[in-house]
PDB file of C-alpha atoms in Angstrom:
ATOM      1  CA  UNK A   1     149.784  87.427 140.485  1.00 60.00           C
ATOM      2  CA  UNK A   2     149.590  88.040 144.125  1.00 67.00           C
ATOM      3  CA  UNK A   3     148.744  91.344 145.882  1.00 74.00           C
ATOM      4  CA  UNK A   4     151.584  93.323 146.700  1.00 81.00           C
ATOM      5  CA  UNK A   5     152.118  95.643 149.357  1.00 90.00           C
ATOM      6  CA  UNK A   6     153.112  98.109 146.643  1.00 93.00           C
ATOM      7  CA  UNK A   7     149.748  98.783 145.179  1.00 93.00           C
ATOM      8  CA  UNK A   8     148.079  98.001 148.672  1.00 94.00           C
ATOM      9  CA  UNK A   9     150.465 101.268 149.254  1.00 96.00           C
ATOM     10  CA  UNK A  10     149.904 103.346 146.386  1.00 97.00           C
ATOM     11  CA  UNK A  11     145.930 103.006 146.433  1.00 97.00           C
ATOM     12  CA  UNK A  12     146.014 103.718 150.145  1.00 97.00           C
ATOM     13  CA  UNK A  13     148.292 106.661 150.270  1.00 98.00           C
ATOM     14  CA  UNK A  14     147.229 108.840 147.058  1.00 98.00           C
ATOM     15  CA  UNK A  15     145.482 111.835 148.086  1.00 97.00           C
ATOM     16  CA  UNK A  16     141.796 112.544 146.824  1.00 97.00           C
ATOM     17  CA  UNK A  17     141.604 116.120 148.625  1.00 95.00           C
ATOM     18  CA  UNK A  18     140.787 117.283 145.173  1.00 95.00           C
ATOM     19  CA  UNK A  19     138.194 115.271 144.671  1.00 97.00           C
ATOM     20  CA  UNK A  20     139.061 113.900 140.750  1.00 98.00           C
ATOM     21  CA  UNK A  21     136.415 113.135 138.445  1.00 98.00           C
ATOM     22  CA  UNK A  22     138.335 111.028 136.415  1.00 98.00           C
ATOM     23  CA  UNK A  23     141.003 108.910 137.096  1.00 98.00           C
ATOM     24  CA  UNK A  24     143.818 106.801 135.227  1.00 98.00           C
ATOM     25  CA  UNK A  25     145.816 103.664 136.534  1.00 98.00           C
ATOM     26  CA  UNK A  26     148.652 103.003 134.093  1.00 96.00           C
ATOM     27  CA  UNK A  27     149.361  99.105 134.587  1.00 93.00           C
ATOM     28  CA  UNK A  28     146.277  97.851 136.414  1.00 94.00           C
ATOM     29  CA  UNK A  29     148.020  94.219 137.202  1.00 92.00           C
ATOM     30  CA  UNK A  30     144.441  92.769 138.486  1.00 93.00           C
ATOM     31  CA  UNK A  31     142.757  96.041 139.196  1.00 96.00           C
ATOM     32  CA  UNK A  32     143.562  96.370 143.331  1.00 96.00           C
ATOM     33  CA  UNK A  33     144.726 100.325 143.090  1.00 97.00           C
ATOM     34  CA  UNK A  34     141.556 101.319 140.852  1.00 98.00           C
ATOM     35  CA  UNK A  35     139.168  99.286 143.290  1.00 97.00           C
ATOM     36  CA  UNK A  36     140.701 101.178 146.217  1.00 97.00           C
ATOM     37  CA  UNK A  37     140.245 104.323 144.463  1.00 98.00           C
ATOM     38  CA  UNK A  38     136.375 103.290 143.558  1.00 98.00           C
ATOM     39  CA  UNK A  39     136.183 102.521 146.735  1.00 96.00           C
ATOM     40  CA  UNK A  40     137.670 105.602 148.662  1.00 96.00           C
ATOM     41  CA  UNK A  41     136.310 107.898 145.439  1.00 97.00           C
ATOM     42  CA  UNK A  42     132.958 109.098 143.962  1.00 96.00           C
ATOM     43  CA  UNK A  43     135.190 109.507 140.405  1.00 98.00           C
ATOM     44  CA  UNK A  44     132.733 108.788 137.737  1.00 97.00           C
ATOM     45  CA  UNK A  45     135.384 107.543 135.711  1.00 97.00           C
ATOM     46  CA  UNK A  46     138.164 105.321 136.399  1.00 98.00           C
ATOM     47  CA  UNK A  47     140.022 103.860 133.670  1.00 98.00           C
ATOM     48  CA  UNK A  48     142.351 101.223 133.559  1.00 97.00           C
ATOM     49  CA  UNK A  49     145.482  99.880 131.323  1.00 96.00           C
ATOM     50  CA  UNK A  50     146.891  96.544 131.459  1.00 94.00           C
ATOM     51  CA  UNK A  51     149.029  95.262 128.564  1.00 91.00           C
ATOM     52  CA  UNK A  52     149.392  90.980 129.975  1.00 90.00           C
ATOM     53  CA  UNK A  53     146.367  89.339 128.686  1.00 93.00           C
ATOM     54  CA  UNK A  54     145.528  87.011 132.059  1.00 92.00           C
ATOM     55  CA  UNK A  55     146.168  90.237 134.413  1.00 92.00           C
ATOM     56  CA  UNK A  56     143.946  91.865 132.099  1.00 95.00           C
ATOM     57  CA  UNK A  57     141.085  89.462 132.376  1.00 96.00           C
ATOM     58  CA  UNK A  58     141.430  89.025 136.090  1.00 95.00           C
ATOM     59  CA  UNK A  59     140.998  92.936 136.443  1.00 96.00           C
ATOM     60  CA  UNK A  60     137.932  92.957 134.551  1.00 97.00           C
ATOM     61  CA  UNK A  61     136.471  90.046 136.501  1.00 97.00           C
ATOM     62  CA  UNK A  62     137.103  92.061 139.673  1.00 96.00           C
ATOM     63  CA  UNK A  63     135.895  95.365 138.148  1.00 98.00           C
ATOM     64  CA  UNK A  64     132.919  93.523 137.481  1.00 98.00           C
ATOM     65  CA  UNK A  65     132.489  91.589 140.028  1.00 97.00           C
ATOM     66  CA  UNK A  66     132.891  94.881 142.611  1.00 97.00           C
ATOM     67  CA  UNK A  67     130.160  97.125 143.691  1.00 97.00           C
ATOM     68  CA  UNK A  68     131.400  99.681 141.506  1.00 97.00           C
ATOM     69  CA  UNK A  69     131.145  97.926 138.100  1.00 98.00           C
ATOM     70  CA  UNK A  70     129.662 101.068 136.560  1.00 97.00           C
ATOM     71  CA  UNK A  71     132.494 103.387 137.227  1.00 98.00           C
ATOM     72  CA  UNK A  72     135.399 100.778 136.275  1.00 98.00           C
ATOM     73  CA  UNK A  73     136.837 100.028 132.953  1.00 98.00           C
ATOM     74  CA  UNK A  74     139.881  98.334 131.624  1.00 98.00           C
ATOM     75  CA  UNK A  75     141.668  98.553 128.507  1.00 97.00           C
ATOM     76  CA  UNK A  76     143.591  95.723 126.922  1.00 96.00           C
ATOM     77  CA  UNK A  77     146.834  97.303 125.893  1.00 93.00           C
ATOM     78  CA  UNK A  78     150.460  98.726 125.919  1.00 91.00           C
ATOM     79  CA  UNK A  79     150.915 103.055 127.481  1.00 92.00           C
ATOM     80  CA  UNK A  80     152.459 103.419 123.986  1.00 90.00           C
ATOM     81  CA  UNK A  81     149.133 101.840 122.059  1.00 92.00           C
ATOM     82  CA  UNK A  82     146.882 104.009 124.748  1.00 93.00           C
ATOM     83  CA  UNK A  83     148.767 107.194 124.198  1.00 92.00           C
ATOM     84  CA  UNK A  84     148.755 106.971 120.515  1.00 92.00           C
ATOM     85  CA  UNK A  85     145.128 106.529 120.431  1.00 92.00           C
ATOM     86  CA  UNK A  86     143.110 108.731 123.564  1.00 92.00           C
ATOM     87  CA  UNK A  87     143.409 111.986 123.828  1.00 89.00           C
ATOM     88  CA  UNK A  88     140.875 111.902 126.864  1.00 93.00           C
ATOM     89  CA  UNK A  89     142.777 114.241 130.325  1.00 97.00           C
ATOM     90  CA  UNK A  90     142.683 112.917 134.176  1.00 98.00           C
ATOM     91  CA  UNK A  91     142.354 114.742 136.760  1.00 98.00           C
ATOM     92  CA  UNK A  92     144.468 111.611 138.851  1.00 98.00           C
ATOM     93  CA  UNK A  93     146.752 109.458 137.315  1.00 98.00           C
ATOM     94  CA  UNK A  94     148.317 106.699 139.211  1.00 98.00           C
ATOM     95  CA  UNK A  95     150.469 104.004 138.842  1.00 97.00           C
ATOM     96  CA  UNK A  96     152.936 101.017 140.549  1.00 94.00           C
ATOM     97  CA  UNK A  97     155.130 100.237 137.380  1.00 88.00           C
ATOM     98  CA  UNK A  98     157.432  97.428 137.036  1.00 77.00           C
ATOM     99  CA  UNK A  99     160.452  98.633 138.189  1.00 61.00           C
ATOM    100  CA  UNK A 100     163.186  95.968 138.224  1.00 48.00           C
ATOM    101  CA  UNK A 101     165.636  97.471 135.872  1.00 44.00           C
ATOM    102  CA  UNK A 102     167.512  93.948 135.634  1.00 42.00           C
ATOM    103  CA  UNK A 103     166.869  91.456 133.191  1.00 45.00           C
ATOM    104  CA  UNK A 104     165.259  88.912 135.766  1.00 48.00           C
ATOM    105  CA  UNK A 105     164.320  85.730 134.902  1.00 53.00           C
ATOM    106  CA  UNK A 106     162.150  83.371 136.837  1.00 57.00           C
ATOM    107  CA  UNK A 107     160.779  81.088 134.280  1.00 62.00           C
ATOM    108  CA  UNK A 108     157.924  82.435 134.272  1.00 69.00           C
ATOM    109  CA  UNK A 109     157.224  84.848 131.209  1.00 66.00           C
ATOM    110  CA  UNK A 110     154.367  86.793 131.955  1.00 65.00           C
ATOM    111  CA  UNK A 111     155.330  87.611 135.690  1.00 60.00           C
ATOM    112  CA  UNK A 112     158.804  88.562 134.368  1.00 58.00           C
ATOM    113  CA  UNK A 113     157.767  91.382 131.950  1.00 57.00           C
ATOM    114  CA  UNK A 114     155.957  92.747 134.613  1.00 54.00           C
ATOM    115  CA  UNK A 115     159.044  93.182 137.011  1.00 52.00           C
ATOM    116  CA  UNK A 116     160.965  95.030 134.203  1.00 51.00           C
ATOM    117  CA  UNK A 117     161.024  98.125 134.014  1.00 44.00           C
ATOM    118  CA  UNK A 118     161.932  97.791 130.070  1.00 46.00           C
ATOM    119  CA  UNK A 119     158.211  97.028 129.519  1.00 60.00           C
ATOM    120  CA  UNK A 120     157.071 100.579 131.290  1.00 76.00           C
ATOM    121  CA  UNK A 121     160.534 102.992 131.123  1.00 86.00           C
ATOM    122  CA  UNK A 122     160.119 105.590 133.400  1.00 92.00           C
ATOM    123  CA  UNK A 123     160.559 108.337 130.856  1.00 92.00           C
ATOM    124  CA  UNK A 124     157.640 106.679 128.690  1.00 92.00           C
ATOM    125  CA  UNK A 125     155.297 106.741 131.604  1.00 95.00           C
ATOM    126  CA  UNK A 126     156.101 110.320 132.829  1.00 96.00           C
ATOM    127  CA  UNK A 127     155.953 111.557 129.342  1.00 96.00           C
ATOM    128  CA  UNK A 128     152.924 109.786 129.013  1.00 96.00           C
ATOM    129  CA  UNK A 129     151.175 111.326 132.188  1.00 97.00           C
ATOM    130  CA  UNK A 130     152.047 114.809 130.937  1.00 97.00           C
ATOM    131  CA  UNK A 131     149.828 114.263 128.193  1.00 96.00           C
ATOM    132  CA  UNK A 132     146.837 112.730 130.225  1.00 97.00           C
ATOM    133  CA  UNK A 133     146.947 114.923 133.270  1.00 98.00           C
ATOM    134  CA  UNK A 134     144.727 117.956 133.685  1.00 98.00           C
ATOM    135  CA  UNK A 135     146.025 121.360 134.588  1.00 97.00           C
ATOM    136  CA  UNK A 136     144.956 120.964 137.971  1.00 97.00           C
ATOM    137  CA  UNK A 137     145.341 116.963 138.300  1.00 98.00           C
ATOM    138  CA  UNK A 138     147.548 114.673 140.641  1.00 98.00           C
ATOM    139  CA  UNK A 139     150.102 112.153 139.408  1.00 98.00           C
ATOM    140  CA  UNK A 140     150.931 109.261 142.324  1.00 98.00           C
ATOM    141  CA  UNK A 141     153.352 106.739 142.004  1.00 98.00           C
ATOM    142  CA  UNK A 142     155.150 104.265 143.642  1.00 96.00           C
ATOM    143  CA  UNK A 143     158.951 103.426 142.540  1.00 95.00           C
ATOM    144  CA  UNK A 144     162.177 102.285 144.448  1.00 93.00           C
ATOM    145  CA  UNK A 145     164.139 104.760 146.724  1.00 95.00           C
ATOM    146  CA  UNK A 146     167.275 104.123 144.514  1.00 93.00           C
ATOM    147  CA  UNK A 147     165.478 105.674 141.329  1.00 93.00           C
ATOM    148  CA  UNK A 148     164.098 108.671 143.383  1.00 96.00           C
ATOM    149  CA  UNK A 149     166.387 110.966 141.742  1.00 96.00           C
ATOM    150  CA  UNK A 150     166.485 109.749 138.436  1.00 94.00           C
ATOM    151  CA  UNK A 151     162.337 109.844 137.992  1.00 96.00           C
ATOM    152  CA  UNK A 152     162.196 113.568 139.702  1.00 97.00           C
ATOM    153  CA  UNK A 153     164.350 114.706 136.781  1.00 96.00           C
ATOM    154  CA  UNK A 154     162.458 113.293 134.231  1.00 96.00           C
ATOM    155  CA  UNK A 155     159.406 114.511 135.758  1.00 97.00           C
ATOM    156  CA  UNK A 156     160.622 118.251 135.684  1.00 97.00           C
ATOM    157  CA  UNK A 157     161.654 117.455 131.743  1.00 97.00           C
ATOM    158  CA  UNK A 158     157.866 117.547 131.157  1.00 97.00           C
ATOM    159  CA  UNK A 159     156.386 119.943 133.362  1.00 98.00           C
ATOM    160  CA  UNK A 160     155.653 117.725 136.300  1.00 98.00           C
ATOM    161  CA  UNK A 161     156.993 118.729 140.170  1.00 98.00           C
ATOM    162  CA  UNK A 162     157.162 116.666 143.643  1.00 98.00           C
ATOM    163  CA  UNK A 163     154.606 118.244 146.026  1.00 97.00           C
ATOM    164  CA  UNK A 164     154.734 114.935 148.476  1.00 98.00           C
ATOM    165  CA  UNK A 165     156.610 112.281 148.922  1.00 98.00           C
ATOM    166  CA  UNK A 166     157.045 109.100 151.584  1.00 98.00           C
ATOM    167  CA  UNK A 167     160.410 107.241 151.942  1.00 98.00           C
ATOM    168  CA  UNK A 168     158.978 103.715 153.164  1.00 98.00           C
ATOM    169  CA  UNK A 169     161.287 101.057 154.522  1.00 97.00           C
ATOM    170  CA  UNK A 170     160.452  97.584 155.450  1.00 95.00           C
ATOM    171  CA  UNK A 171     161.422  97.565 159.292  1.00 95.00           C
ATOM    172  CA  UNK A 172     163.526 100.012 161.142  1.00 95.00           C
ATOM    173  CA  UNK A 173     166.986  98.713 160.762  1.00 94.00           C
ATOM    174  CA  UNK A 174     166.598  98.940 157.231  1.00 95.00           C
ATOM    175  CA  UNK A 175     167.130 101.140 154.256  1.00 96.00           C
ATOM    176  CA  UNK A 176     164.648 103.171 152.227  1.00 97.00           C
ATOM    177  CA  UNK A 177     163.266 100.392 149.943  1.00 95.00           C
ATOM    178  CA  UNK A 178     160.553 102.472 148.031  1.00 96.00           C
ATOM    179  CA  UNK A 179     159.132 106.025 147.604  1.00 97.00           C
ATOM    180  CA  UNK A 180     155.191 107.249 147.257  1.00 98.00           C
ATOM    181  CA  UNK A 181     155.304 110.463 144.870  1.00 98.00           C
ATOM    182  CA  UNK A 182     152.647 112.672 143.967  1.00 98.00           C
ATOM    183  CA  UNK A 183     153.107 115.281 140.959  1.00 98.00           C
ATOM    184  CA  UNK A 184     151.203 117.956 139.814  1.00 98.00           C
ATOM    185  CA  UNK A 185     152.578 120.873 136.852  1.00 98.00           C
ATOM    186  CA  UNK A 186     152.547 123.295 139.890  1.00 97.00           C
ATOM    187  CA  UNK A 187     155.493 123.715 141.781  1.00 96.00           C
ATOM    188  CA  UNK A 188     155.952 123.635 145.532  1.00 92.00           C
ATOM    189  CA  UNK A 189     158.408 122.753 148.102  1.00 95.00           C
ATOM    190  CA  UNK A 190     157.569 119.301 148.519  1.00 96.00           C
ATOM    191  CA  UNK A 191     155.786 117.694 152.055  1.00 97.00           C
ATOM    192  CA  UNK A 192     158.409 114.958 152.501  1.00 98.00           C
ATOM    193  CA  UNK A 193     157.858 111.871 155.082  1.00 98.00           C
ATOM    194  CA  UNK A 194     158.807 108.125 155.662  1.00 97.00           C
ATOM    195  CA  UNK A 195     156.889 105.156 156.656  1.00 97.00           C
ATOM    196  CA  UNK A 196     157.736 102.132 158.427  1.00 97.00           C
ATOM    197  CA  UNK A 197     155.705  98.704 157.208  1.00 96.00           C
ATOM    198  CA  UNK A 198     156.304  96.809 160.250  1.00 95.00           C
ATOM    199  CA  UNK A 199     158.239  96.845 163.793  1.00 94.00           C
ATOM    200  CA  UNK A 200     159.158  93.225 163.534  1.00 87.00           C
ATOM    201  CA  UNK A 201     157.612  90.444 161.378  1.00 85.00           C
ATOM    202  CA  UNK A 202     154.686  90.406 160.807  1.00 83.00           C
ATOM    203  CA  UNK A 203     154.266  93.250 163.555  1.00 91.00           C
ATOM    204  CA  UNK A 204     152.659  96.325 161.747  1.00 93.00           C
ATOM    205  CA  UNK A 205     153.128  99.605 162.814  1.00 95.00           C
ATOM    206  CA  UNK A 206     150.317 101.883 163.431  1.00 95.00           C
ATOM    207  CA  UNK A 207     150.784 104.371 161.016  1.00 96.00           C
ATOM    208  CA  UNK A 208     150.825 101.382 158.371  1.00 94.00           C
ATOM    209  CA  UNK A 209     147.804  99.758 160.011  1.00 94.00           C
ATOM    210  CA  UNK A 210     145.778 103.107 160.304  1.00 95.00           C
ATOM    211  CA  UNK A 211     146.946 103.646 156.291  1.00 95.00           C
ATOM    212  CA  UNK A 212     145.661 100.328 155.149  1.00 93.00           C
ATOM    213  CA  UNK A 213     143.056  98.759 157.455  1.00 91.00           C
ATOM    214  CA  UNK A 214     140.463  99.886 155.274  1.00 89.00           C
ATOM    215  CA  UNK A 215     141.659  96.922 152.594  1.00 89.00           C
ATOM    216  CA  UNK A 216     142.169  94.385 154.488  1.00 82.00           C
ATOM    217  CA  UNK A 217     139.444  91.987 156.422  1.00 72.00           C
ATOM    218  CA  UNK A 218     142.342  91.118 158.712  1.00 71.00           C
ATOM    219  CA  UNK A 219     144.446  93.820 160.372  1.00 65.00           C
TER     220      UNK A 219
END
């Protein structure tokens, strides 16, 4: 599976002014958020969960294959399986879930189940988090504007508030295609921004250039 600018997004914008210890990304794909979190981080631990047997064994050839092997592990397997069986905390979880509600269908089986949502429901994974989180810990994700709503109410069902969140849209004439949320259990008027990808095509703005050009050899 390619890289998307979703995780590119998510691994880039999460804050780590709290400096976590430990951190959790909740369907790894091929690893690109937790190797941007290694890589931005001094986290001891950084776990990983990815459920699709080739993602999962591309992730663990670029865990390994990284400069920070030692700190990066993967486990094979479902949230359901993972919450069933740790009872390990976080102090950041993150996570760029699949998130197309309809039943797509491209032929292909494994990139299919990762685009919907019915593999990761959003109540699952924010139920989920509640468990993992620490009392002081940071819970990022990356979901469409549409379902902004929807995943801030679920969120509150278990604890979890909004302290920041960026509306990102593709180019300027269009709509809000996705919002970057960060959680914590403590509640605070949220810091609320947007973010433009790019002025025309393939014409990045600054503010996406100066978020990203860490992770990319061209920019």
């Amino acid at each position: 599976m390619k890289i998307g600018t979703d995780g590119v997004l998510l691994g880039a914008w999460t804050s780590l002014d709290r400096q976590p210890e430990s951190i959790l990304d909740i369907g790894a794909g091929t690893g690109i958020i937790a190797l941007q979190l290694a890589q931005r981080s001094s986290a001891e631990t950084i776990d990983a969960i990815e459920l699709d047997d080739a993602s999962y064994e591309q992730c663990v050839a670029n865990f390994e294959a990284s400069p920070w092997a030692d700190r990066l592990f993967c486990y094979h397997a479902g949230f359901d399986e993972f919450v069933d069986e740790m009872d390990d905390k976080y102090d950041l979880i993150v996570s760029n879930p699949p998130f197309y509600a309809e039943e797509v269908a491209s032929g292909n089986e494994a990139r299919d189940r990762a685009r919907q949502n019915s593999s990761l429901p959003f109540d699952e994974l924010v139920q989920g988090v509640s468990q993992f989180l620490t009392d002081n810990g940071t819970f990022s994700v990356i979901i469409p504007f549409k379902e902004e709503d929807n995943v801030n109410g679920l969120a509150e069902g278990v604890g979890l508030f909004p302290n920041r969140i960026t509306r990102v849209k593709g180019n300027p004439e269009t709509d809000f295609k996705r919002s970057l949320m960060e959680f914590s259990f403590h509640n605070s008027k949220p810091y609320i921004d947007s973010l433009v990808i790019e002025e025309s095509r393939h014409q990045y703005t600054k503010e996406y250039i100066d978020l990203t050009k860490a992770f990319y050899l061209k920019m």
